[in-house]
CSV table of C-alpha atoms in Angstrom, one decimal:
chain,number,residue,atom,x,y,z
F,1,SER,CA,-29.0,43.8,-46.0
F,2,ASN,CA,-27.7,41.3,-48.5
F,3,GLN,CA,-31.1,39.6,-48.2
F,4,HIS,CA,-33.1,42.7,-49.1
F,5,TRP,CA,-34.0,41.5,-52.6
F,6,GLU,CA,-35.9,44.7,-53.7
F,7,MET,CA,-32.8,46.8,-52.9
F,8,GLN,CA,-30.5,44.2,-54.5
F,9,GLN,CA,-32.7,44.3,-57.7
F,10,VAL,CA,-32.4,48.1,-57.9
F,11,LEU,CA,-28.7,47.9,-57.4
F,12,ARG,CA,-28.4,45.1,-60.0
F,13,ASP,CA,-30.8,46.4,-62.7
F,14,GLU,CA,-30.7,50.2,-62.3
F,15,TYR,CA,-27.3,51.1,-60.8
F,16,THR,CA,-24.2,50.6,-63.0
F,17,GLY,CA,-21.4,50.9,-60.4
F,18,GLU,CA,-19.7,48.3,-58.2
F,19,VAL,CA,-21.7,46.8,-55.4
F,20,HIS,CA,-19.8,45.6,-52.3
F,21,ILE,CA,-21.6,42.8,-50.4
F,22,SER,CA,-20.6,41.5,-47.0
F,23,THR,CA,-21.2,37.9,-46.1
F,24,GLY,CA,-21.4,38.7,-42.4
F,25,MET,CA,-24.4,36.9,-40.7
F,26,THR,CA,-25.0,35.0,-44.0
F,27,THR,CA,-25.2,31.3,-44.6
F,28,LYS,CA,-23.3,29.5,-47.4
F,29,GLU,CA,-26.7,28.9,-49.0
F,30,GLU,CA,-27.6,32.6,-48.8
F,31,ILE,CA,-24.2,33.5,-50.4
F,32,GLU,CA,-24.9,31.2,-53.3
F,33,LYS,CA,-28.4,32.7,-53.7
F,34,ILE,CA,-26.9,36.2,-53.8
F,35,VAL,CA,-24.3,35.3,-56.4
F,36,LYS,CA,-26.9,33.5,-58.6
F,37,PHE,CA,-29.2,36.5,-58.3
F,38,TRP,CA,-26.4,38.7,-59.7
F,39,GLU,CA,-25.5,36.2,-62.4
F,40,GLU,CA,-29.1,36.4,-63.6
F,41,GLY,CA,-28.9,40.2,-64.0
F,42,LYS,CA,-28.8,41.8,-67.4
F,43,GLY,CA,-25.5,42.6,-69.0
F,44,ASP,CA,-22.4,42.0,-66.9
F,45,ALA,CA,-24.0,42.6,-63.5
F,46,LYS,CA,-22.1,39.8,-61.7
F,47,ASN,CA,-18.8,41.5,-62.6
F,48,ARG,CA,-19.7,44.5,-60.6
F,49,VAL,CA,-19.9,42.5,-57.3
F,50,VAL,CA,-17.2,42.5,-54.7
F,51,LEU,CA,-18.0,39.8,-52.2
F,52,TYR,CA,-16.5,40.2,-48.7
F,53,ASN,CA,-15.6,37.6,-46.2
F,54,CYS,CA,-16.9,38.9,-42.8
F,55,THR,CA,-17.8,37.9,-39.3
F,56,SER,CA,-20.2,40.5,-37.9
F,57,GLY,CA,-19.4,41.2,-34.3
F,58,TYR,CA,-18.0,44.3,-32.5
F,59,PRO,CA,-15.2,43.5,-31.9
F,60,VAL,CA,-14.7,40.0,-33.3
F,61,PRO,CA,-12.3,37.8,-31.3
F,62,PHE,CA,-9.5,36.5,-33.4
F,63,GLU,CA,-10.7,32.9,-33.3
F,64,ASP,CA,-14.0,34.0,-34.9
F,65,VAL,CA,-12.5,36.0,-37.7
F,66,CYS,CA,-12.3,32.9,-39.9
F,67,LEU,CA,-9.8,34.2,-42.4
F,68,LEU,CA,-9.6,30.9,-44.3
F,69,ASP,CA,-13.1,31.5,-45.5
F,70,ILE,CA,-11.5,33.9,-47.9
F,71,ARG,CA,-10.0,30.8,-49.6
F,72,LEU,CA,-13.5,29.2,-49.7
F,73,LEU,CA,-15.0,32.3,-51.3
F,74,GLN,CA,-12.2,32.4,-53.8
F,75,ALA,CA,-12.6,28.8,-54.8
F,76,LYS,CA,-16.3,29.0,-55.3
F,77,TYR,CA,-16.9,32.6,-56.5
F,78,ALA,CA,-13.7,34.2,-57.8
F,79,HIS,CA,-14.7,33.4,-61.4
F,80,ARG,CA,-18.3,34.4,-60.7
F,81,VAL,CA,-17.9,37.9,-59.2
F,82,LYS,CA,-15.5,40.8,-59.8
F,83,ALA,CA,-13.4,40.3,-56.6
F,84,ILE,CA,-13.2,38.8,-53.2
F,85,GLY,CA,-12.5,41.1,-50.2
F,86,PHE,CA,-12.3,41.1,-46.5
F,87,SER,CA,-14.4,43.1,-44.1
F,88,GLY,CA,-12.9,43.2,-40.6
F,89,HIS,CA,-14.4,44.1,-37.2
F,90,HIS,CA,-11.4,42.9,-35.1
F,91,LEU,CA,-8.9,44.7,-33.0
F,92,GLY,CA,-5.6,45.8,-34.5
F,93,ILE,CA,-4.4,45.6,-38.1
F,94,ALA,CA,-2.4,42.3,-38.3
F,95,ILE,CA,-5.5,40.3,-39.5
F,96,ASP,CA,-6.0,42.8,-42.4
F,97,ILE,CA,-2.5,42.1,-43.6
F,98,ALA,CA,-3.0,38.4,-43.4
F,99,ALA,CA,-6.3,38.7,-45.4
F,100,PHE,CA,-4.4,40.6,-48.1
F,101,ALA,CA,-1.7,37.9,-48.2
F,102,LEU,CA,-4.4,35.3,-48.6
F,103,GLY,CA,-5.6,37.1,-51.7
F,104,ALA,CA,-8.3,39.5,-50.5
F,105,GLU,CA,-8.4,42.2,-53.2
F,106,TRP,CA,-10.4,44.7,-51.1
F,107,ASN,CA,-10.0,45.5,-47.4
F,108,GLU,CA,-12.9,47.2,-45.6
F,109,ARG,CA,-12.5,48.6,-42.1
F,110,HIS,CA,-14.6,51.0,-40.1
F,111,PHE,CA,-12.8,54.1,-38.8
F,112,THR,CA,-13.7,56.6,-36.1
F,113,LYS,CA,-12.2,59.7,-34.5
F,114,ASP,CA,-12.5,58.1,-31.0
F,115,ARG,CA,-12.8,54.3,-30.2
F,116,THR,CA,-14.3,55.1,-26.8
F,117,TRP,CA,-17.4,56.7,-28.3
F,118,LYS,CA,-20.7,54.9,-27.7
F,119,GLY,CA,-22.0,52.7,-30.5
F,120,THR,CA,-21.6,49.1,-31.6
F,121,ASP,CA,-18.6,49.4,-33.9
F,122,HIS,CA,-16.4,52.2,-32.5
F,123,ALA,CA,-14.4,49.8,-30.3
F,124,ALA,CA,-13.5,47.7,-33.4
F,125,SER,CA,-12.9,50.7,-35.6
F,126,LEU,CA,-9.5,52.3,-36.4
F,127,GLU,CA,-8.7,55.8,-35.3
F,128,PRO,CA,-6.8,58.0,-37.8
F,129,ALA,CA,-3.3,56.8,-36.7
F,130,GLY,CA,-4.4,53.1,-36.9
F,131,LEU,CA,-5.8,53.7,-40.4
F,132,ALA,CA,-2.5,55.3,-41.4
F,133,ARG,CA,-0.6,52.3,-40.1
F,134,LEU,CA,-2.9,49.9,-41.9
F,135,CYS,CA,-2.4,51.7,-45.2
F,136,ARG,CA,1.4,51.8,-44.6
F,137,ASP,CA,1.5,48.1,-43.8
F,138,LEU,CA,-0.7,47.1,-46.7
F,139,LYS,CA,1.5,49.1,-49.1
F,140,ALA,CA,4.6,47.4,-47.6
F,141,THR,CA,3.0,44.0,-48.0
F,142,TYR,CA,1.9,44.7,-51.6
F,143,THR,CA,5.5,45.7,-52.4
F,144,SER,CA,6.9,42.5,-50.9
F,145,MET,CA,4.5,40.2,-52.8
F,146,THR,CA,7.1,39.3,-55.5
F,147,TYR,CA,9.3,36.5,-56.6
F,148,LYS,CA,13.1,36.8,-56.7
F,149,ALA,CA,14.3,38.1,-60.1
F,150,THR,CA,17.6,36.2,-59.7
F,151,ASP,CA,18.7,33.4,-57.4
F,152,ILE,CA,21.0,35.7,-55.5
F,153,LEU,CA,19.8,39.3,-55.2
F,154,ASP,CA,22.4,42.1,-55.4
F,155,LEU,CA,21.8,42.9,-51.7
F,156,GLU,CA,22.6,39.3,-50.8
F,157,LYS,CA,25.9,39.1,-52.6
F,158,GLU,CA,28.0,40.9,-50.0
F,159,GLN,CA,26.3,38.9,-47.2
F,160,ARG,CA,26.9,35.6,-49.1
F,161,ALA,CA,30.6,36.4,-49.4
F,162,LYS,CA,30.8,36.9,-45.7
F,163,LEU,CA,28.4,34.3,-44.3
F,164,LYS,CA,27.9,31.4,-46.7
F,165,TRP,CA,29.9,28.3,-46.0
F,166,GLY,CA,32.3,27.7,-48.9
F,167,PHE,CA,32.6,31.4,-49.7
F,168,TYR,CA,34.0,33.1,-46.6
F,169,ASN,CA,36.3,30.1,-46.0
F,170,LYS,CA,37.1,29.2,-49.6
F,171,ASP,CA,40.9,29.3,-49.0
F,172,VAL,CA,40.7,26.9,-46.1
F,173,LEU,CA,38.5,24.5,-48.1
F,174,ASP,CA,40.7,24.7,-51.2
F,175,LYS,CA,43.8,23.8,-49.1
F,176,ALA,CA,42.0,20.9,-47.5
F,177,ALA,CA,40.8,19.6,-50.9
F,178,LYS,CA,44.4,19.7,-52.2
F,179,LYS,CA,45.6,17.6,-49.2
F,180,ALA,CA,42.9,15.0,-49.8
């Protein structure tokens, strides 16, 4: 639990690796207290924390995922912790892609061999094929998160010549301009 202060203290003061903390079932005041606690740690403790936006439910309806809270965590804590992530308990994988596009640097999902098994989180977990699709789509999204290197990309040049007004009909326009 992110409110178990004895455990948090051991993680902060005795463990040297990253600590991933979910904000599910946590108030904004409690999140602030967590971050302050890590900021007060010796050394660079706060820069070992990955803070996850999360709604704890199994499964979480889309309207309760609250993805825009990622932006709130980024604005308030991105400079105070190592990274901001997203922990999802929803159905499907589209929300995870949107979380990444919003800037979540970590994406946490439960996975299972069979979503029909008993237990609170199996229904909201990904089976192996779903996890593979999520990884595939996150990689594709990562690859696409770029700016154009030039105004017209090489792959656009042929299409531009065929489809862009003033290029495919240049002869007709030139003749009309000469008559005017």
